[in-house]
Every structure is written in C-alpha cells, then in structure tokens.
Amino acid sequence: MNSDELLHQLAKLAPLALGQLPTPLHALTGLSATLQGPEIWIKRDDLTGLGMGGNKVRKLAFLLAEALRGEADVVMTTGARQSNHARQTAAAAARAGLPCVLVLAGEALSAPPTGNHLLDRLFGAEVRWAGDRDPLEALVAEAEALRESGRHPYVIPYGGSNAVGVCGFVAAMVELHQQATVQELAFTDIVLASSSGGTQAGLALGAHLLAHPARIVGISIAEEASALRRQLSALASATANLLEIPTSLATEDFTVTDAYLGGGYGVVGEPEREALQLLARTEGLLVDPVYTGRALGGLIDLIRQGTFTAGDRVLFWHTGGSPALFAYGEELGV
Ligand SMILES: *Cc1c(COP(=O)(O)O)cnc(C)c1O
C-alpha cells in the first residue's frame, strides 16, 4: 500500500485539524555526541500545538470528529491527576465547542492545582474525582448518570487508545515516512514511550502497511511486556478492520521492553532524572518525568548496553508531557 492509498482510507474518518502538522523532525547532535553511539533524531510531537501539545492531539483529531458526527453534547475521559491525555482532551473539547468532564484518579486536594491539572481547569473542564473507585469504572458510572439525565456523552477510553484514536498514529507514520523520504533519511529504529498502546499500535500498523523498514521499539511505562503486546495486537487489528484493510498484527510483531518500569507508574527514579537533565543540558529540550523521561532513559541505557551502535540512526519519538514537569519539582533533584 502506498501513502496516498492509506491517506485515502484515513480521510474517510474526516479527522478535525486540531494539531500543527507535520511536527518537526531534526537531529540531536549534542546528545548524540555525548553518548557516542548511534545518530539520534527526534520527532517533535511535543509540538502538536493544541493545549501545549503531545501525542494525544493526533488521536483526538479522529475521536472528536466521531463525537461531532454522533451529535455528542459532552466529551468524557479518565486518567491520573497529572494525565496529559486528560489535559489534551480538555483542550480539544474546547476547540470543538463541546463541554468536557474529566474523571480523574484520586481525591481533590486542597493545594492549588498544578501542571496538567491546572491546565484542565483553564480549558474549562469539569473535574470529578474517582476517589476509592477504579477510575475507568467511575467514568462508566458518571457517563451513565449523564445519559440518564438526557445528555449524550462521548466517552474516550484511557489514553484515547481505541481503533478510532489509533488512526491518528497510522496517519503519523505516513507523515514520518514522507518526511524521511524527502530528507533521504533511513531510520533503523524508532523508540517511544508506550503506555495505553495507541501510539505504538498506530505506528506499527502504518509501518507494516507502508513497508517502512524501521523497527519500532516501545519502552513500556507501566505494563509487563506480554500484557502490552496483547493490547498492541488487539488495537492494531481493530484499527485495520476499521480502515477496511485486511491485515492483522500478532503479539510477536511488536518490539517492547519492560526493563524500565522502575518503581512503577509516575515514580521518578535515577534513569528519568538523568535523561531529563542530559537532554536539557545537551539540547535545551525537555522531556517529562513520567513517559518521555522514562523512554529516553531506556534509550540511553540501550545505547550503553550496545543495543544501538554507531552505524544506527535512531529516532526518538517525543510524545510530549512537559507540562507535568511543574508538578514534579521535588522529585527532579535539581
Ligand atoms: C499518553 C502518553 C504516552 C503513551 O502513549 P500511548 O498511546 O498511551 O501508549 C507517551 N508519552 C506521553 C507524554 C503521553 O502523554
């Protein structure tokens, strides 16, 4: 399948123009020189624009198009207190002219909101707390209550990762493929933070359909590799089905490492601290403490272990998240 054929299938879902695309693609010469391993490049999805950017903007372009088609009158999703996905959903809903209800994990705090949560409020989202409920179950219950009161909620799952959202990253792979072709760049590997799986599933499906040669390496943020691979395979296959393309990807078609889970989700350790400081001090660029800091820490470790070497050209796909930095002042050790 070529890029035009794939774009034609994606266009049938009529995504909204939410992001500033294509995002920049550039070399990290300072970081590459410091690590003395492969040539490292970066794909700047921290610069998708809307609501301080990030990878969810690409998924939300497809998701909110579906919400508007279905005449939803409120958008709902869930996540952690510092969820980047929730913040980008709040911004996207504002842009689409829809109210937004966020069901966030945990309890209300008395301290003023910070980081992503501050931005949720600026974008006008209504925040409800899951408290001791499972956040996903709380979301389903809150949506049901809204339906009973006559509203039409459009409910977006964790991370915007369903077949509709994943289309945003199939399109992103077409975008990268075209940039790489024009700039005559061949990447051996693409490294990214992988959590709810939509980003990696979309990139892998897109690469498979375009016969793009780079190996896509997901650094798992919170899941064991086997569980994440099952999620990736299910998402990629459901997305192919939605796009009416007869293909599927099996669990073994995905490269995932769970070697960098550290102390668990959102727990900042030495690899994250080192990665954040190294990128800041060699490039003047920021990653976040939860996702991209962990993924870059993983990439640095894989280079030190010799997995990526001088002959390779590795692309670090920056998925955003830097607004969370301002909620992690104490943990960053600077
Ligand atoms: C959500 C998120 C990810 C993970 O993307 P998934 O599609 O959920 O795997 C990575 N980085 C950042 C900054 C994110 O907000």
Short mmCIF file of C-alpha atoms and ligand atoms in Angstrom, two decimals:
data_model
loop_
_atom_site.label_atom_id
_atom_site.label_comp_id
_atom_site.label_asym_id
_atom_site.label_seq_id
_atom_site.Cartn_x
_atom_site.Cartn_y
_atom_site.Cartn_z
CA MET A 1 0.00 0.00 0.00
CA ASN A 2 1.41 3.46 -0.73
CA SER A 3 1.00 6.65 1.32
CA ASP A 4 -1.79 8.04 -0.86
CA GLU A 5 -3.87 4.88 -0.63
CA LEU A 6 -3.50 4.82 3.16
CA LEU A 7 -4.29 8.54 3.48
CA HIS A 8 -7.39 7.96 1.38
CA GLN A 9 -8.68 5.35 3.85
CA LEU A 10 -7.89 7.64 6.81
CA ALA A 11 -9.61 10.64 5.20
CA LYS A 12 -12.91 8.73 5.23
CA LEU A 13 -12.96 9.31 9.01
CA ALA A 14 -12.70 13.08 8.38
CA PRO A 15 -10.33 13.99 11.26
CA LEU A 16 -10.52 17.52 12.69
CA ALA A 17 -7.50 19.77 12.04
CA LEU A 18 -6.50 20.00 15.72
CA GLY A 19 -2.71 19.74 15.50
CA GLN A 20 0.07 21.73 13.88
CA LEU A 21 1.25 19.07 11.45
CA PRO A 22 3.69 17.87 10.29
CA THR A 23 5.65 18.14 13.52
CA PRO A 24 9.37 18.90 13.15
CA LEU A 25 11.94 16.15 12.64
CA HIS A 26 15.51 17.05 13.50
CA ALA A 27 18.86 15.65 14.63
CA LEU A 28 20.02 15.68 18.27
CA THR A 29 23.67 16.39 17.59
CA GLY A 30 24.60 17.37 21.16
CA LEU A 31 23.03 14.27 22.72
CA SER A 32 24.47 12.00 20.00
CA ALA A 33 27.98 13.43 20.56
CA THR A 34 27.70 12.98 24.34
CA LEU A 35 26.53 9.36 24.16
CA GLN A 36 28.94 8.39 21.35
CA GLY A 37 26.58 5.78 20.00
CA PRO A 38 24.08 5.99 17.14
CA GLU A 39 22.97 9.12 15.34
CA ILE A 40 19.88 10.23 17.33
CA TRP A 41 16.98 12.15 15.79
CA ILE A 42 13.78 13.40 17.35
CA LYS A 43 10.15 13.62 16.13
CA ARG A 44 8.61 16.59 17.91
CA ASP A 45 5.09 15.53 18.84
CA ASP A 46 5.57 17.71 21.92
CA LEU A 47 4.90 20.45 19.34
CA THR A 48 1.49 19.32 18.05
CA GLY A 49 0.36 22.71 19.31
CA LEU A 50 -3.09 22.38 20.81
CA GLY A 51 -3.19 22.87 24.58
CA MET A 52 0.62 22.63 24.97
CA GLY A 53 0.90 19.71 22.59
CA GLY A 54 1.58 15.98 22.89
CA ASN A 55 0.68 12.75 21.17
CA LYS A 56 -2.99 12.67 22.21
CA VAL A 57 -3.79 15.59 19.88
CA ARG A 58 -3.36 13.23 16.90
CA LYS A 59 -5.79 10.69 18.36
CA LEU A 60 -8.27 13.35 19.44
CA ALA A 61 -8.48 14.72 15.89
CA PHE A 62 -10.14 11.43 14.90
CA LEU A 63 -12.03 10.89 18.18
CA LEU A 64 -13.66 14.32 18.34
CA ALA A 65 -14.63 14.11 14.67
CA GLU A 66 -16.58 10.98 15.62
CA ALA A 67 -18.07 12.75 18.68
CA LEU A 68 -19.36 15.60 16.50
CA ARG A 69 -20.72 13.19 13.85
CA GLY A 70 -22.63 11.34 16.57
CA GLU A 71 -24.02 14.61 17.95
CA ALA A 72 -22.50 14.14 21.38
CA ASP A 73 -23.06 17.06 23.74
CA VAL A 74 -20.28 16.32 26.24
CA VAL A 75 -16.85 14.67 26.00
CA MET A 76 -15.62 12.46 28.85
CA THR A 77 -12.40 10.67 29.66
CA THR A 78 -10.27 9.50 32.57
CA GLY A 79 -6.66 9.42 33.70
CA ALA A 80 -4.28 10.22 36.53
CA ARG A 81 -4.32 13.60 38.28
CA GLN A 82 -1.39 14.66 36.05
CA SER A 83 -2.80 13.00 32.91
CA ASN A 84 -1.51 14.56 29.69
CA HIS A 85 -4.34 12.80 27.87
CA ALA A 86 -6.98 14.45 30.08
CA ARG A 87 -5.39 17.89 29.54
CA GLN A 88 -5.27 17.46 25.75
CA THR A 89 -8.86 16.14 25.75
CA ALA A 90 -9.99 19.25 27.68
CA ALA A 91 -8.26 21.48 25.12
CA ALA A 92 -9.61 19.53 22.14
CA ALA A 93 -13.16 19.64 23.52
CA ALA A 94 -12.85 23.42 24.00
CA ARG A 95 -11.69 23.73 20.40
CA ALA A 96 -14.56 21.54 19.15
CA GLY A 97 -17.07 23.60 21.13
CA LEU A 98 -18.06 20.76 23.46
CA PRO A 99 -18.09 20.69 27.26
CA CYS A 100 -15.66 18.23 28.87
CA VAL A 101 -15.98 16.13 32.03
CA LEU A 102 -12.79 14.51 33.35
CA VAL A 103 -13.00 11.67 35.86
CA LEU A 104 -9.54 11.68 37.46
CA ALA A 105 -7.95 9.14 39.78
CA GLY A 106 -7.78 10.03 43.46
CA GLU A 107 -9.28 12.78 45.58
CA ALA A 108 -9.48 16.56 45.35
CA LEU A 109 -6.50 18.26 47.03
CA SER A 110 -6.71 21.47 48.99
CA ALA A 111 -3.49 22.83 47.39
CA PRO A 112 -3.90 24.91 44.22
CA PRO A 113 -3.89 22.82 41.01
CA THR A 114 -0.51 22.47 39.22
CA GLY A 115 0.83 21.15 35.92
CA ASN A 116 -1.66 19.37 33.70
CA HIS A 117 -4.42 19.64 36.28
CA LEU A 118 -4.12 23.43 36.34
CA LEU A 119 -4.48 23.40 32.55
CA ASP A 120 -7.55 21.09 32.72
CA ARG A 121 -9.24 23.85 34.70
CA LEU A 122 -8.07 26.62 32.39
CA PHE A 123 -9.58 24.75 29.43
CA GLY A 124 -12.88 24.76 31.33
CA ALA A 125 -13.17 21.02 32.00
CA GLU A 126 -15.33 19.86 34.88
CA VAL A 127 -13.30 17.53 37.08
CA ARG A 128 -14.90 14.70 39.04
CA TRP A 129 -12.76 12.53 41.33
CA ALA A 130 -12.83 8.75 41.26
CA GLY A 131 -11.99 8.62 44.97
CA ASP A 132 -11.74 4.99 46.02
CA ARG A 133 -13.44 3.80 42.81
CA ASP A 134 -11.50 2.35 39.89
CA PRO A 135 -11.17 5.37 37.54
CA LEU A 136 -12.47 3.51 34.48
CA GLU A 137 -15.48 2.17 36.39
CA ALA A 138 -16.09 5.66 37.77
CA LEU A 139 -16.01 7.04 34.22
CA VAL A 140 -18.58 4.48 33.05
CA ALA A 141 -20.82 5.27 36.03
CA GLU A 142 -20.58 9.06 35.57
CA ALA A 143 -21.35 8.66 31.84
CA GLU A 144 -24.39 6.54 32.65
CA ALA A 145 -25.63 9.17 35.11
CA LEU A 146 -25.30 11.85 32.42
CA ARG A 147 -27.21 9.67 29.94
CA GLU A 148 -29.99 9.20 32.47
CA SER A 149 -30.24 12.98 32.78
CA GLY A 150 -30.75 13.24 28.99
CA ARG A 151 -27.20 14.11 27.90
CA HIS A 152 -25.24 12.40 25.10
CA PRO A 153 -21.71 11.78 26.37
CA TYR A 154 -18.88 10.72 24.05
CA VAL A 155 -16.66 8.54 26.23
CA ILE A 156 -12.96 8.29 25.37
CA PRO A 157 -11.02 5.38 26.93
CA TYR A 158 -7.64 5.63 28.75
CA GLY A 159 -5.11 7.44 26.58
CA GLY A 160 -7.56 7.74 23.68
CA SER A 161 -6.50 4.24 22.70
CA ASN A 162 -9.21 2.59 20.65
CA ALA A 163 -9.39 1.90 16.91
CA VAL A 164 -10.56 5.45 16.12
CA GLY A 165 -7.82 7.11 18.16
CA VAL A 166 -5.11 4.80 16.81
CA CYS A 167 -5.85 6.14 13.31
CA GLY A 168 -4.07 9.33 14.41
CA PHE A 169 -0.84 7.38 14.67
CA VAL A 170 -1.34 5.48 11.43
CA ALA A 171 -1.50 8.97 9.88
CA ALA A 172 1.57 9.98 11.90
CA MET A 173 3.51 7.09 10.37
CA VAL A 174 2.57 8.30 6.89
CA GLU A 175 3.80 11.76 7.94
CA LEU A 176 7.16 10.41 9.13
CA HIS A 177 7.52 8.16 6.08
CA GLN A 178 7.06 11.18 3.81
CA GLN A 179 9.48 13.37 5.82
CA ALA A 180 12.09 10.62 5.80
CA THR A 181 11.68 10.10 2.05
CA VAL A 182 12.03 13.82 1.25
CA GLN A 183 15.05 14.22 3.56
CA GLU A 184 16.55 10.91 2.34
CA LEU A 185 16.81 9.61 5.88
CA ALA A 186 16.66 5.93 6.75
CA PHE A 187 15.96 5.20 10.41
CA THR A 188 16.97 1.81 11.74
CA ASP A 189 14.81 2.16 14.85
CA ILE A 190 12.03 4.30 16.31
CA VAL A 191 11.98 4.43 20.13
CA LEU A 192 8.99 5.69 22.07
CA ALA A 193 7.15 5.63 25.40
CA SER A 194 4.34 3.05 25.23
CA SER A 195 1.55 3.01 27.78
CA SER A 196 -2.07 2.51 26.70
CA GLY A 197 -0.59 1.38 23.38
CA GLY A 198 -2.38 3.51 20.81
CA THR A 199 0.74 5.34 19.72
CA GLN A 200 2.85 2.25 19.14
CA ALA A 201 -0.03 0.27 17.62
CA GLY A 202 -0.71 3.02 15.08
CA LEU A 203 2.95 3.50 14.16
CA ALA A 204 3.48 -0.24 13.80
CA LEU A 205 0.36 -0.72 11.68
CA GLY A 206 1.31 2.24 9.49
CA ALA A 207 4.88 0.97 9.09
CA HIS A 208 3.61 -2.51 8.24
CA LEU A 209 1.22 -1.18 5.57
CA LEU A 210 3.82 1.15 4.03
CA ALA A 211 6.62 -1.43 4.29
CA HIS A 212 8.60 1.17 6.24
CA PRO A 213 11.79 -0.57 7.40
CA ALA A 214 12.42 0.96 10.86
CA ARG A 215 12.00 -1.30 13.87
CA ILE A 216 9.57 0.26 16.35
CA VAL A 217 10.69 -0.19 19.96
CA GLY A 218 8.18 0.54 22.71
CA ILE A 219 9.57 1.34 26.14
CA SER A 220 6.78 0.19 28.41
CA ILE A 221 5.83 2.76 31.04
CA ALA A 222 3.66 0.67 33.33
CA GLU A 223 2.79 -2.77 31.90
CA GLU A 224 4.59 -6.06 31.64
CA ALA A 225 5.70 -6.63 28.06
CA SER A 226 3.40 -9.60 27.43
CA ALA A 227 0.28 -7.67 28.51
CA LEU A 228 1.28 -4.61 26.48
CA ARG A 229 1.93 -6.77 23.38
CA ARG A 230 -1.55 -8.28 23.66
CA GLN A 231 -3.04 -4.78 23.87
CA LEU A 232 -0.96 -3.62 20.86
CA SER A 233 -2.00 -6.55 18.73
CA ALA A 234 -5.69 -6.09 19.57
CA LEU A 235 -5.54 -2.34 18.86
CA ALA A 236 -3.68 -2.69 15.55
CA SER A 237 -6.04 -5.39 14.31
CA ALA A 238 -9.16 -3.44 15.32
CA THR A 239 -7.78 -0.37 13.56
CA ALA A 240 -7.03 -2.26 10.35
CA ASN A 241 -10.58 -3.56 10.49
CA LEU A 242 -11.99 -0.03 10.94
CA LEU A 243 -9.94 1.15 7.95
CA GLU A 244 -11.22 -1.82 5.92
CA ILE A 245 -7.70 -3.07 5.30
CA PRO A 246 -7.42 -6.85 5.51
CA THR A 247 -4.40 -7.28 7.78
CA SER A 248 -3.66 -8.03 11.40
CA LEU A 249 -0.57 -7.89 13.61
CA ALA A 250 0.27 -10.63 16.09
CA THR A 251 1.76 -10.13 19.56
CA GLU A 252 5.20 -11.19 18.27
CA ASP A 253 5.11 -8.44 15.61
CA PHE A 254 5.70 -5.84 18.35
CA THR A 255 9.01 -4.99 19.99
CA VAL A 256 8.50 -3.99 23.61
CA THR A 257 10.77 -3.81 26.64
CA ASP A 258 9.56 -3.69 30.21
CA ALA A 259 13.07 -3.29 31.66
CA TYR A 260 12.46 0.33 32.70
CA LEU A 261 9.32 0.14 34.84
CA GLY A 262 11.40 1.26 37.85
CA GLY A 263 9.29 1.94 40.93
CA GLY A 264 6.06 1.91 38.87
CA TYR A 265 3.85 4.44 37.11
CA GLY A 266 4.77 8.03 37.90
CA VAL A 267 7.61 7.12 40.27
CA VAL A 268 10.64 9.17 39.24
CA GLY A 269 13.95 7.31 39.56
CA GLU A 270 17.56 7.94 38.64
CA PRO A 271 17.16 6.95 34.93
CA GLU A 272 14.38 9.51 34.46
CA ARG A 273 16.32 12.22 36.33
CA GLU A 274 19.45 11.58 34.29
CA ALA A 275 17.58 11.56 30.96
CA LEU A 276 15.75 14.80 31.75
CA GLN A 277 18.94 16.61 32.73
CA LEU A 278 21.01 15.21 29.87
CA LEU A 279 18.55 16.28 27.17
CA ALA A 280 18.04 19.67 28.84
CA ARG A 281 21.78 20.30 29.09
CA THR A 282 22.89 18.96 25.71
CA GLU A 283 19.95 20.16 23.59
CA GLY A 284 17.93 22.72 25.57
CA LEU A 285 14.91 20.40 25.19
CA LEU A 286 12.55 18.96 27.79
CA VAL A 287 11.08 15.54 28.37
CA ASP A 288 8.56 14.74 31.09
CA PRO A 289 9.11 12.78 34.32
CA VAL A 290 6.53 10.01 33.68
CA TYR A 291 6.65 9.00 29.99
CA THR A 292 9.28 10.55 27.76
CA GLY A 293 11.85 10.80 30.57
CA ARG A 294 11.45 7.06 31.20
CA ALA A 295 11.61 6.25 27.47
CA LEU A 296 14.69 8.41 26.92
CA GLY A 297 16.30 6.84 30.00
CA GLY A 298 15.64 3.47 28.36
CA LEU A 299 17.15 4.62 25.07
CA ILE A 300 20.27 5.87 26.88
CA ASP A 301 20.61 2.53 28.65
CA LEU A 302 20.15 0.56 25.42
CA ILE A 303 22.91 2.65 23.84
CA ARG A 304 25.24 1.99 26.79
CA GLN A 305 24.47 -1.73 26.53
CA GLY A 306 25.40 -1.69 22.84
CA THR A 307 21.91 -2.48 21.50
CA PHE A 308 22.15 0.65 19.35
CA THR A 309 25.59 1.40 17.94
CA ALA A 310 27.45 3.90 15.76
CA GLY A 311 26.07 2.54 12.48
CA ASP A 312 22.45 3.03 13.56
CA ARG A 313 20.20 6.03 13.08
CA VAL A 314 17.62 6.05 15.87
CA LEU A 315 14.52 8.23 16.02
CA PHE A 316 13.23 9.18 19.46
CA TRP A 317 9.51 9.90 19.07
CA HIS A 318 8.81 12.68 21.60
CA THR A 319 5.23 12.15 22.75
CA GLY A 320 5.00 15.32 24.88
CA GLY A 321 4.13 15.65 28.56
CA SER A 322 6.36 18.51 29.68
CA PRO A 323 3.51 20.38 31.50
CA ALA A 324 3.77 17.63 34.14
CA LEU A 325 7.31 18.85 34.98
CA PHE A 326 5.83 21.64 37.08
CA ALA A 327 4.08 19.15 39.34
CA TYR A 328 7.28 17.13 39.95
CA GLY A 329 9.61 19.84 41.28
CA GLU A 330 10.56 17.90 44.41
CA GLU A 331 11.26 14.62 42.61
CA LEU A 332 13.58 16.01 39.95
CA GLY A 333 16.53 16.61 42.26
CA VAL A 334 17.85 19.76 40.61
C1 LIG B 1 -0.09 9.09 26.75
C2 LIG B 1 1.36 9.35 26.64
C3 LIG B 1 2.24 8.36 26.14
C4 LIG B 1 1.79 6.98 25.81
O1 LIG B 1 1.02 6.89 24.66
P1 LIG B 1 0.05 5.63 24.49
O2 LIG B 1 -0.57 5.83 23.18
O3 LIG B 1 -0.91 5.71 25.64
O4 LIG B 1 0.88 4.41 24.58
C5 LIG B 1 3.56 8.68 25.99
N1 LIG B 1 4.03 9.89 26.33
C6 LIG B 1 3.23 10.86 26.83
C7 LIG B 1 3.84 12.15 27.20
C8 LIG B 1 1.87 10.62 26.99
O5 LIG B 1 1.09 11.58 27.49
#
